[in-house]
Each structure stands twice: as C-alpha cells, then as structure tokens.
Amino acid sequence: MKHLKFPSLLYKVCRMGTCCLALSLVTACSDWFDVSPKTDLKAEELFSTEAGFESSLTGIYLMMTDQGAYGGNMSFGMLDQLAQQYDYIPDGANDRMAIYNYATATTDGFRTKQKLAQSWLKLYNIIANCNNLLKWLDNKGEAVIRNANTRNAYRAEALAARAYCQFDLLRAWGPWKFGTDATAAAANCIPYRKVADNSKQPLLPAKEIVALALKDLNEAKQLLVNEKKLRLDDSERRFRFNYHAVNALMARIYCYAGDATNAVACAKEVVDNCGLTLASSNQDDPVLFSECLCALNLYHLSQSLSSHWADGDKYTSQYFIRSERFNSYFEVSGDRREDMRTKSAAFYEHASTKTALSRKYNTNPKEAIPLIRLPEMYYILCEMTPDLNQAAQYLNMVRNKRGYSRSLNVNFANEASRITALDREFRKEFYAEGQYWFFLKRHGMTTLAYDNTVTLSKERYEFPLPDAEKEYGWTASHDAQNGANTTHNNP
C-alpha cells in the first residue's frame, strides 16, 4: 500500500476543490444526504478514479477539524469549558455556571444549546460521508482501486472514523457512569448510522452502540493488519486512522465498557508495537505530537485558532486560566515544579495579571489536533489491571517521564485511591484536549478538586437531544413505537 504524505496531499486537495462533494453531500436536520440525480452524477464522476476515493477520505478528515467537531467543541472548546478548565467567561454570561444552560438558546454568552446542536449535526455529517465512501467502495472500489492494501486502508479508515464519531456521540449524549451503573447499558440514547441515505434510524441502547463501534473497529483492524509492525515515530500515518490508532480506540472503548481483559490486551499491543515512547520533554512540542497515535492536521492552525490561543498582553476571547485555578488544577505549590506540563514550554504565564495560557495550539509545528495519545494507553492499563501494585507502575511510568522523581511515586491502597490518582493525572495530561469531561462523566464525579463552586450531576452530564432532531429526526417515530421517555430537564 502506498503511504501518502497526508498534510501535503490535503493542501493539494483543498486547492483543487475535489473534496467539495464530500463536504456538501450532507444537509441539515434529518436530511443527511442530497440524494438527487444531480448529486449521484457528481458522485459517479468522483468515484471513477482512485484519486476521487482519496479526495473523499481526505474530505472526511477535513470535516473532523471543523469548529463543531474536533477543531473546537469536541476537543479543547465546549467540553473543557464544561469541565471548568478555563477562567474565560464570554460576553453575555454572568458566570461560568451559565455553560450548563442546555435548554435555552442565547444570542451571546456560552451558547451551549446551539453548540450542542452544531456538534450533533457535524458528527453525523462526518458519519454520513463515511457511509457514502463505504457505499462507493462496495459499488466500485474493486474495479477502480487495483491495489488491495490501498482499497482496504480506505475502507478501514472510513470505518474507524465512523466508530470514533459514534463513540463520542455516545460519550456525550449517552448515560453517565457507563460500566458501573447497571442501568446505563440499556439506556436508549443515539442512533448508529450505517446507511448512506436520509432514512430514519432508531434510538439504540448504549451497549449496542458500544458493540457496533467495536464491530467496525475489529473489521478495520483486520483490514490494516499489514501495518501491525508499522512504527509511527516517523510516519505520516499518524494523521490517519492507522492500525495502532484503531487498536488504541478499541482499548478506549473496552475501558469505557469495563471490559478489562480486552482493554488491557489492546493497550499493551499499542504500547509494545507502535514505535512511540513517552516523552520527557515538551520543548517546542507542547501538544506532544511525538506521542500522537492519531491526530488531525489543521492547515494554518495557529492562525485559525488564534481567537482562543494567541498570547497577548490582554486576554479577550482566549481560553486562559488564572494562577489560583492553575495551581490547584496542576497541583503546583510555590516555585518548585517537577511536572513539565506546568512549565514555560507548556504555558505562557503573566505574573502581572496572574494568568496563563496553554501553548498546545500556538507552538504547534505539526499543526496537530490530537485524537489519541500514547499516555492514555498507560492510564487504561492502570485502571484495568487487577493488581494494584502493577497498576500503580503504569501510572508512575507516565509521571516519571513528566518530571516527577521516583521518590514521589504513587501507590494504591484500594480502588478509590486508584481512581483518585488517575483523576489527577488524567486532567493534567489531557488539559485542553477534550478528554477529561468524559473521564468525569464515566466515573460519575460530582465535584471538582480544583473548583468547589461547581456541582456536576446526571442532568449536566447527559446532553439533551437537539430540538431539530426531536422535531424532524428519528426520535418521534421511535418513541411512539417503544414508549421511550426522552425528556431531559435543564440542569
């Protein structure tokens, strides 16, 4: 299989405009696809060449960098604001608690209701384009794409992108405390769309979403088996859903589901074979792209995200953090800082205003938005390994690389102390990456160690369905058939 230089190809595709079809096939509300004859003719032409298939796949990755997806809301934006990682309060909001207003649309402030609707639509847009690519691979892939490995890679990446987005929709709109609450697995929450049309699809229980995502990923893993020995340390495949990224996503989902055996097996395979190692320095690489198993490439990232991440004398719309919250969040005491995640290579700091701003999306030469990084595999091993002594070793491996001396290694007296220690490290490691909110939700945490003014709850963790989806989508017919109660109260 040919390995393409993804960022350079992406720019060429953008200039040529050949991915426009992939970006325009999807429309609003329940009209997932334009299925007119005109669109079919455009698709027939696009998928008549291998370059057309590549353009369609590239268009999917481009869509994933949208502000409504992983270029904002579902990464460093809305999710981390919900986790109260920042002190930024937008104009029109009285305080940070206003972000939990899911019921009322606002013209200013956090605009959470609109952002939730935006992200729901955007992720299903991406899924619809994955389904369309899979449909055309079924129809014309073998005739057009002669190299079986290339054809398999396209299918695998479309399946993995679909599973990635579907799983995040589950984590966002699905039940809290999945894996620990016996009732969570049976809770109806979202559809798992596998068809390339605008048909209504049913609301499925959370456990079925998990099973379908894992089914997609198992197929993708088999299709990418030729990459099993691929080392990612110097590979552009880190900007695609490669074999190790698929395996890592499976580890994430198995951990979510509480399947320790499979979570540990997948995580160990990633650690042992991906070719990446934990970094001991983040100089010139605050986002730690060197540890990325899979990342998105956002062209002109610093400029595109400057409204939130550009440093300056005064922060207006930036996601800054005040020194008091910073010290509590990262457990900083005085001037001594062992953890490289708190030092000048990681943050801009301004003593006069007592504020700090992450460098992750400013000093970022690879223009990368992380989707999965290697430390998560160690955290999964820590959480899912039955032996508490061995579990602590996995956590300490990351801590030692981040600068903590072995004299400060943690030990677990019981399960509660394991989760407490994981909570501390998880929030430090994935600051401004959109993962911590899901950790809090999965473990049903109602208080934040760094903010005693916030109380989280089931109502705040489980997002309500967008109004347009309830009015035009699959929910009305499904609820009538099944008598499901999808009422959500504003927290």
Tab-separated table of C-alpha atoms in Angstrom, residues 155-411:
chain	number	residue	atom	x	y	z
A	155	ARG	CA	-12.384	1.099	3.984
A	156	ALA	CA	-10.655	0.724	7.344
A	157	GLU	CA	-10.208	4.451	7.804
A	158	ALA	CA	-13.838	5.167	6.935
A	159	LEU	CA	-14.976	2.516	9.432
A	160	ALA	CA	-12.638	3.887	12.112
A	161	ALA	CA	-13.725	7.497	11.576
A	162	ARG	CA	-17.358	6.400	11.818
A	163	ALA	CA	-16.683	4.476	15.029
A	164	TYR	CA	-14.692	7.366	16.515
A	165	CYS	CA	-17.511	9.867	15.954
A	166	GLN	CA	-20.265	7.459	17.003
A	167	PHE	CA	-18.447	6.668	20.231
A	168	ASP	CA	-18.009	10.348	21.046
A	169	LEU	CA	-21.702	10.920	20.386
A	170	LEU	CA	-22.365	8.115	22.871
A	171	ARG	CA	-19.977	9.565	25.445
A	172	ALA	CA	-21.589	12.992	25.068
A	173	TRP	CA	-25.305	12.184	24.733
A	174	GLY	CA	-25.308	8.768	26.366
A	175	PRO	CA	-25.676	7.736	30.015
A	176	TRP	CA	-23.296	8.686	32.777
A	177	LYS	CA	-21.473	6.018	34.806
A	178	PHE	CA	-21.495	3.507	31.983
A	179	GLY	CA	-19.689	0.396	33.185
A	180	THR	CA	-20.548	0.951	36.843
A	181	ASP	CA	-24.297	1.683	36.761
A	182	ALA	CA	-26.193	-1.479	35.828
A	183	THR	CA	-28.988	0.510	34.175
A	184	ALA	CA	-26.720	2.614	31.949
A	185	ALA	CA	-26.057	-0.044	29.316
A	186	ALA	CA	-29.732	-0.398	28.468
A	187	ALA	CA	-30.397	3.348	28.187
A	188	ASN	CA	-31.592	4.389	24.731
A	189	CYS	CA	-29.515	7.332	23.560
A	190	ILE	CA	-28.442	7.762	19.916
A	191	PRO	CA	-28.663	6.048	16.510
A	192	TYR	CA	-25.724	4.228	14.943
A	193	ARG	CA	-25.988	5.241	11.316
A	194	LYS	CA	-24.566	2.729	8.834
A	195	VAL	CA	-26.577	3.706	5.773
A	196	ALA	CA	-25.744	6.331	3.163
A	197	ASP	CA	-29.203	7.853	2.899
A	198	ASN	CA	-31.614	10.047	4.845
A	199	SER	CA	-33.711	7.223	6.302
A	200	LYS	CA	-34.770	7.378	9.925
A	201	GLN	CA	-32.715	5.164	12.201
A	202	PRO	CA	-33.745	4.009	15.676
A	203	LEU	CA	-32.513	5.168	19.022
A	204	LEU	CA	-30.288	2.351	20.338
A	205	PRO	CA	-29.250	1.292	23.844
A	206	ALA	CA	-25.774	2.390	24.867
A	207	LYS	CA	-24.493	-1.202	24.956
A	208	GLU	CA	-25.480	-1.662	21.293
A	209	ILE	CA	-23.600	1.494	20.291
A	210	VAL	CA	-20.526	0.059	22.022
A	211	ALA	CA	-20.936	-3.280	20.247
A	212	LEU	CA	-21.406	-1.676	16.820
A	213	ALA	CA	-18.383	0.599	17.239
A	214	LEU	CA	-16.233	-2.368	18.241
A	215	LYS	CA	-17.535	-4.343	15.272
A	216	ASP	CA	-16.477	-1.545	12.915
A	217	LEU	CA	-13.076	-1.334	14.580
A	218	ASN	CA	-12.475	-5.081	14.531
A	219	GLU	CA	-13.092	-5.048	10.789
A	220	ALA	CA	-10.821	-2.018	10.369
A	221	LYS	CA	-8.090	-3.719	12.387
A	222	GLN	CA	-8.181	-6.774	10.160
A	223	LEU	CA	-8.086	-4.646	7.023
A	224	LEU	CA	-4.978	-2.842	8.333
A	225	VAL	CA	-3.165	-5.954	9.549
A	226	ASN	CA	-0.282	-5.253	7.155
A	227	GLU	CA	0.519	-2.223	9.377
A	228	LYS	CA	0.859	-4.334	12.508
A	229	LYS	CA	4.629	-3.810	12.584
A	230	LEU	CA	4.489	-0.201	11.366
A	231	ARG	CA	6.481	2.182	13.549
A	232	LEU	CA	4.735	5.508	13.943
A	233	ASP	CA	7.706	7.507	15.205
A	234	ASP	CA	8.488	8.824	11.725
A	235	SER	CA	5.284	8.093	9.857
A	236	GLU	CA	2.695	10.380	8.290
A	237	ARG	CA	0.192	7.634	9.078
A	238	ARG	CA	-0.263	9.356	12.421
A	239	PHE	CA	-2.516	11.770	10.532
A	240	ARG	CA	-4.749	8.851	9.552
A	241	PHE	CA	-6.560	6.070	11.394
A	242	ASN	CA	-3.699	3.579	11.243
A	243	TYR	CA	-3.564	0.072	12.755
A	244	HIS	CA	-2.244	1.244	16.131
A	245	ALA	CA	-4.762	4.086	16.338
A	246	VAL	CA	-7.589	1.641	15.683
A	247	ASN	CA	-6.240	-0.637	18.412
A	248	ALA	CA	-5.955	2.321	20.794
A	249	LEU	CA	-9.545	3.362	20.108
A	250	MET	CA	-10.638	-0.190	20.847
A	251	ALA	CA	-8.760	-0.010	24.160
A	252	ARG	CA	-10.587	3.252	24.953
A	253	ILE	CA	-13.984	1.704	24.232
A	254	TYR	CA	-13.263	-1.527	26.113
A	255	CYS	CA	-12.180	0.559	29.101
A	256	TYR	CA	-15.400	2.578	28.867
A	257	ALA	CA	-17.378	-0.663	28.832
A	258	GLY	CA	-15.453	-2.102	31.789
A	259	ASP	CA	-14.028	-4.983	29.740
A	260	ALA	CA	-10.668	-5.216	31.485
A	261	THR	CA	-9.332	-8.233	29.590
A	262	ASN	CA	-9.746	-6.728	26.130
A	263	ALA	CA	-8.838	-3.202	27.235
A	264	VAL	CA	-5.521	-4.419	28.654
A	265	ALA	CA	-4.789	-6.605	25.612
A	266	CYS	CA	-5.363	-3.757	23.125
A	267	ALA	CA	-3.487	-1.175	25.191
A	268	LYS	CA	-0.492	-3.476	25.660
A	269	GLU	CA	-0.336	-4.222	21.949
A	270	VAL	CA	-0.245	-0.494	21.212
A	271	VAL	CA	2.466	0.224	23.786
A	272	ASP	CA	4.605	-2.702	22.650
A	273	ASN	CA	4.355	-2.234	18.890
A	274	CYS	CA	3.506	1.345	17.877
A	275	GLY	CA	7.109	2.581	17.891
A	276	LEU	CA	6.320	5.624	20.050
A	277	THR	CA	7.656	6.260	23.543
A	278	LEU	CA	6.643	8.567	26.356
A	279	ALA	CA	8.334	11.964	26.082
A	280	SER	CA	10.411	13.526	28.814
A	281	SER	CA	10.403	16.970	27.201
A	282	ASN	CA	7.721	19.102	25.590
A	283	GLN	CA	10.078	21.823	24.390
A	284	ASP	CA	8.765	23.050	21.025
A	285	ASP	CA	6.085	20.349	21.201
A	286	PRO	CA	3.588	21.310	23.936
A	287	VAL	CA	0.841	19.201	22.381
A	288	LEU	CA	3.233	16.220	22.403
A	289	PHE	CA	2.681	15.223	18.811
A	290	SER	CA	5.603	12.843	19.360
A	291	GLU	CA	3.135	10.724	21.365
A	292	CYS	CA	0.163	11.014	18.999
A	293	LEU	CA	-1.193	7.707	17.760
A	294	CYS	CA	-3.693	9.634	15.666
A	295	ALA	CA	-4.109	13.364	15.096
A	296	LEU	CA	-5.880	15.728	12.746
A	297	ASN	CA	-3.965	18.246	10.675
A	298	LEU	CA	-5.468	21.738	10.678
A	299	TYR	CA	-3.925	23.939	7.985
A	300	HIS	CA	-2.685	27.247	9.446
A	301	LEU	CA	-3.680	26.005	12.894
A	302	SER	CA	-2.241	28.886	14.905
A	303	GLN	CA	-3.998	31.477	12.764
A	304	SER	CA	-7.241	29.521	12.622
A	305	LEU	CA	-7.394	29.134	16.398
A	306	SER	CA	-5.833	32.478	17.323
A	307	SER	CA	-9.019	33.861	18.875
A	308	HIS	CA	-8.717	31.269	21.646
A	309	TRP	CA	-4.988	30.507	21.803
A	310	ALA	CA	-2.959	33.538	20.694
A	311	ASP	CA	-0.936	35.017	23.533
A	312	GLY	CA	-1.001	38.756	24.223
A	313	ASP	CA	-0.948	41.472	26.842
A	314	LYS	CA	-4.665	41.120	27.416
A	315	TYR	CA	-6.891	38.084	27.009
A	316	THR	CA	-10.298	38.727	25.486
A	317	SER	CA	-11.630	35.513	23.929
A	318	GLN	CA	-8.692	33.269	24.875
A	319	TYR	CA	-9.143	30.136	26.983
A	320	PHE	CA	-6.928	31.406	29.789
A	321	ILE	CA	-6.629	30.092	33.319
A	322	ARG	CA	-5.940	32.169	36.427
A	323	SER	CA	-2.991	31.322	38.634
A	324	GLU	CA	-5.173	30.166	41.518
A	325	ARG	CA	-7.018	27.633	39.365
A	326	PHE	CA	-3.795	26.681	37.573
A	327	ASN	CA	-2.040	25.857	40.852
A	328	SER	CA	-4.964	23.819	42.117
A	329	TYR	CA	-5.582	22.048	38.814
A	330	PHE	CA	-1.942	21.061	38.284
A	331	GLU	CA	-1.087	20.699	41.981
A	332	VAL	CA	1.581	23.384	41.883
A	333	SER	CA	2.918	24.655	45.208
A	334	GLY	CA	5.315	27.583	45.300
A	335	ASP	CA	8.028	27.948	42.687
A	336	ARG	CA	9.007	24.293	42.564
A	337	ARG	CA	7.616	22.477	39.551
A	338	GLU	CA	8.631	18.922	38.739
A	339	ASP	CA	5.934	18.399	36.120
A	340	MET	CA	6.899	19.513	32.612
A	341	ARG	CA	3.198	20.046	31.877
A	342	THR	CA	3.282	23.121	34.131
A	343	LYS	CA	6.494	24.771	32.905
A	344	SER	CA	7.176	27.555	30.427
A	345	ALA	CA	7.351	25.166	27.470
A	346	ALA	CA	3.722	24.253	28.164
A	347	PHE	CA	2.191	27.606	29.168
A	348	TYR	CA	2.518	31.315	28.626
A	349	GLU	CA	2.394	32.880	32.080
A	350	HIS	CA	1.856	36.516	33.007
A	351	ALA	CA	2.764	37.409	36.573
A	352	SER	CA	1.211	40.880	36.385
A	353	THR	CA	-2.269	39.552	35.618
A	354	LYS	CA	-1.773	36.152	37.288
A	355	THR	CA	-2.966	34.325	34.195
A	356	ALA	CA	-1.689	31.524	31.974
A	357	LEU	CA	-2.496	30.187	28.512
A	358	SER	CA	-1.659	26.775	27.078
A	359	ARG	CA	0.795	26.686	24.194
A	360	LYS	CA	-0.685	23.490	22.702
A	361	TYR	CA	-2.374	25.240	19.800
A	362	ASN	CA	0.086	28.073	19.369
A	363	THR	CA	3.512	26.424	19.437
A	364	ASN	CA	2.472	23.527	17.251
A	365	PRO	CA	4.773	22.971	14.261
A	366	LYS	CA	2.888	19.878	13.047
A	367	GLU	CA	-0.428	21.784	13.195
A	368	ALA	CA	-1.885	18.792	15.025
A	369	ILE	CA	-5.092	18.316	16.990
A	370	PRO	CA	-4.651	15.098	18.992
A	371	LEU	CA	-7.312	12.399	18.830
A	372	ILE	CA	-5.477	9.650	20.740
A	373	ARG	CA	-2.128	9.887	22.515
A	374	LEU	CA	0.092	7.171	23.956
A	375	PRO	CA	-0.270	8.118	27.675
A	376	GLU	CA	-3.924	7.123	27.537
A	377	MET	CA	-2.837	3.521	26.950
A	378	TYR	CA	-0.849	3.624	30.198
A	379	TYR	CA	-3.831	5.100	32.035
A	380	ILE	CA	-6.068	2.351	30.656
A	381	LEU	CA	-3.552	-0.243	31.820
A	382	CYS	CA	-3.509	1.440	35.219
A	383	GLU	CA	-7.302	1.454	35.501
A	384	MET	CA	-7.965	-2.027	34.091
A	385	THR	CA	-5.083	-4.042	35.613
A	386	PRO	CA	-6.431	-6.041	38.595
A	387	ASP	CA	-3.201	-5.983	40.609
A	388	LEU	CA	-2.964	-2.583	42.322
A	389	ASN	CA	0.842	-2.651	42.563
A	390	GLN	CA	1.208	-3.313	38.839
A	391	ALA	CA	-1.458	-0.727	38.095
A	392	ALA	CA	0.478	1.923	40.018
A	393	GLN	CA	3.597	1.145	38.000
A	394	TYR	CA	1.825	2.062	34.763
A	395	LEU	CA	0.752	5.413	36.192
A	396	ASN	CA	4.221	6.105	37.578
A	397	MET	CA	5.793	5.426	34.167
A	398	VAL	CA	3.994	8.494	32.836
A	399	ARG	CA	4.625	10.560	35.969
A	400	ASN	CA	8.361	9.832	35.879
A	401	LYS	CA	8.575	10.884	32.224
A	402	ARG	CA	6.707	14.081	33.039
A	403	GLY	CA	9.338	15.013	35.619
A	404	TYR	CA	8.221	13.527	38.928
A	405	SER	CA	11.044	11.761	40.748
A	406	ARG	CA	10.633	8.130	41.773
A	407	SER	CA	10.565	9.251	45.390
A	408	LEU	CA	7.154	10.760	44.555
A	409	ASN	CA	5.740	7.576	43.017
A	410	VAL	CA	2.137	6.841	43.928
A	411	ASN	CA	0.758	3.658	45.470
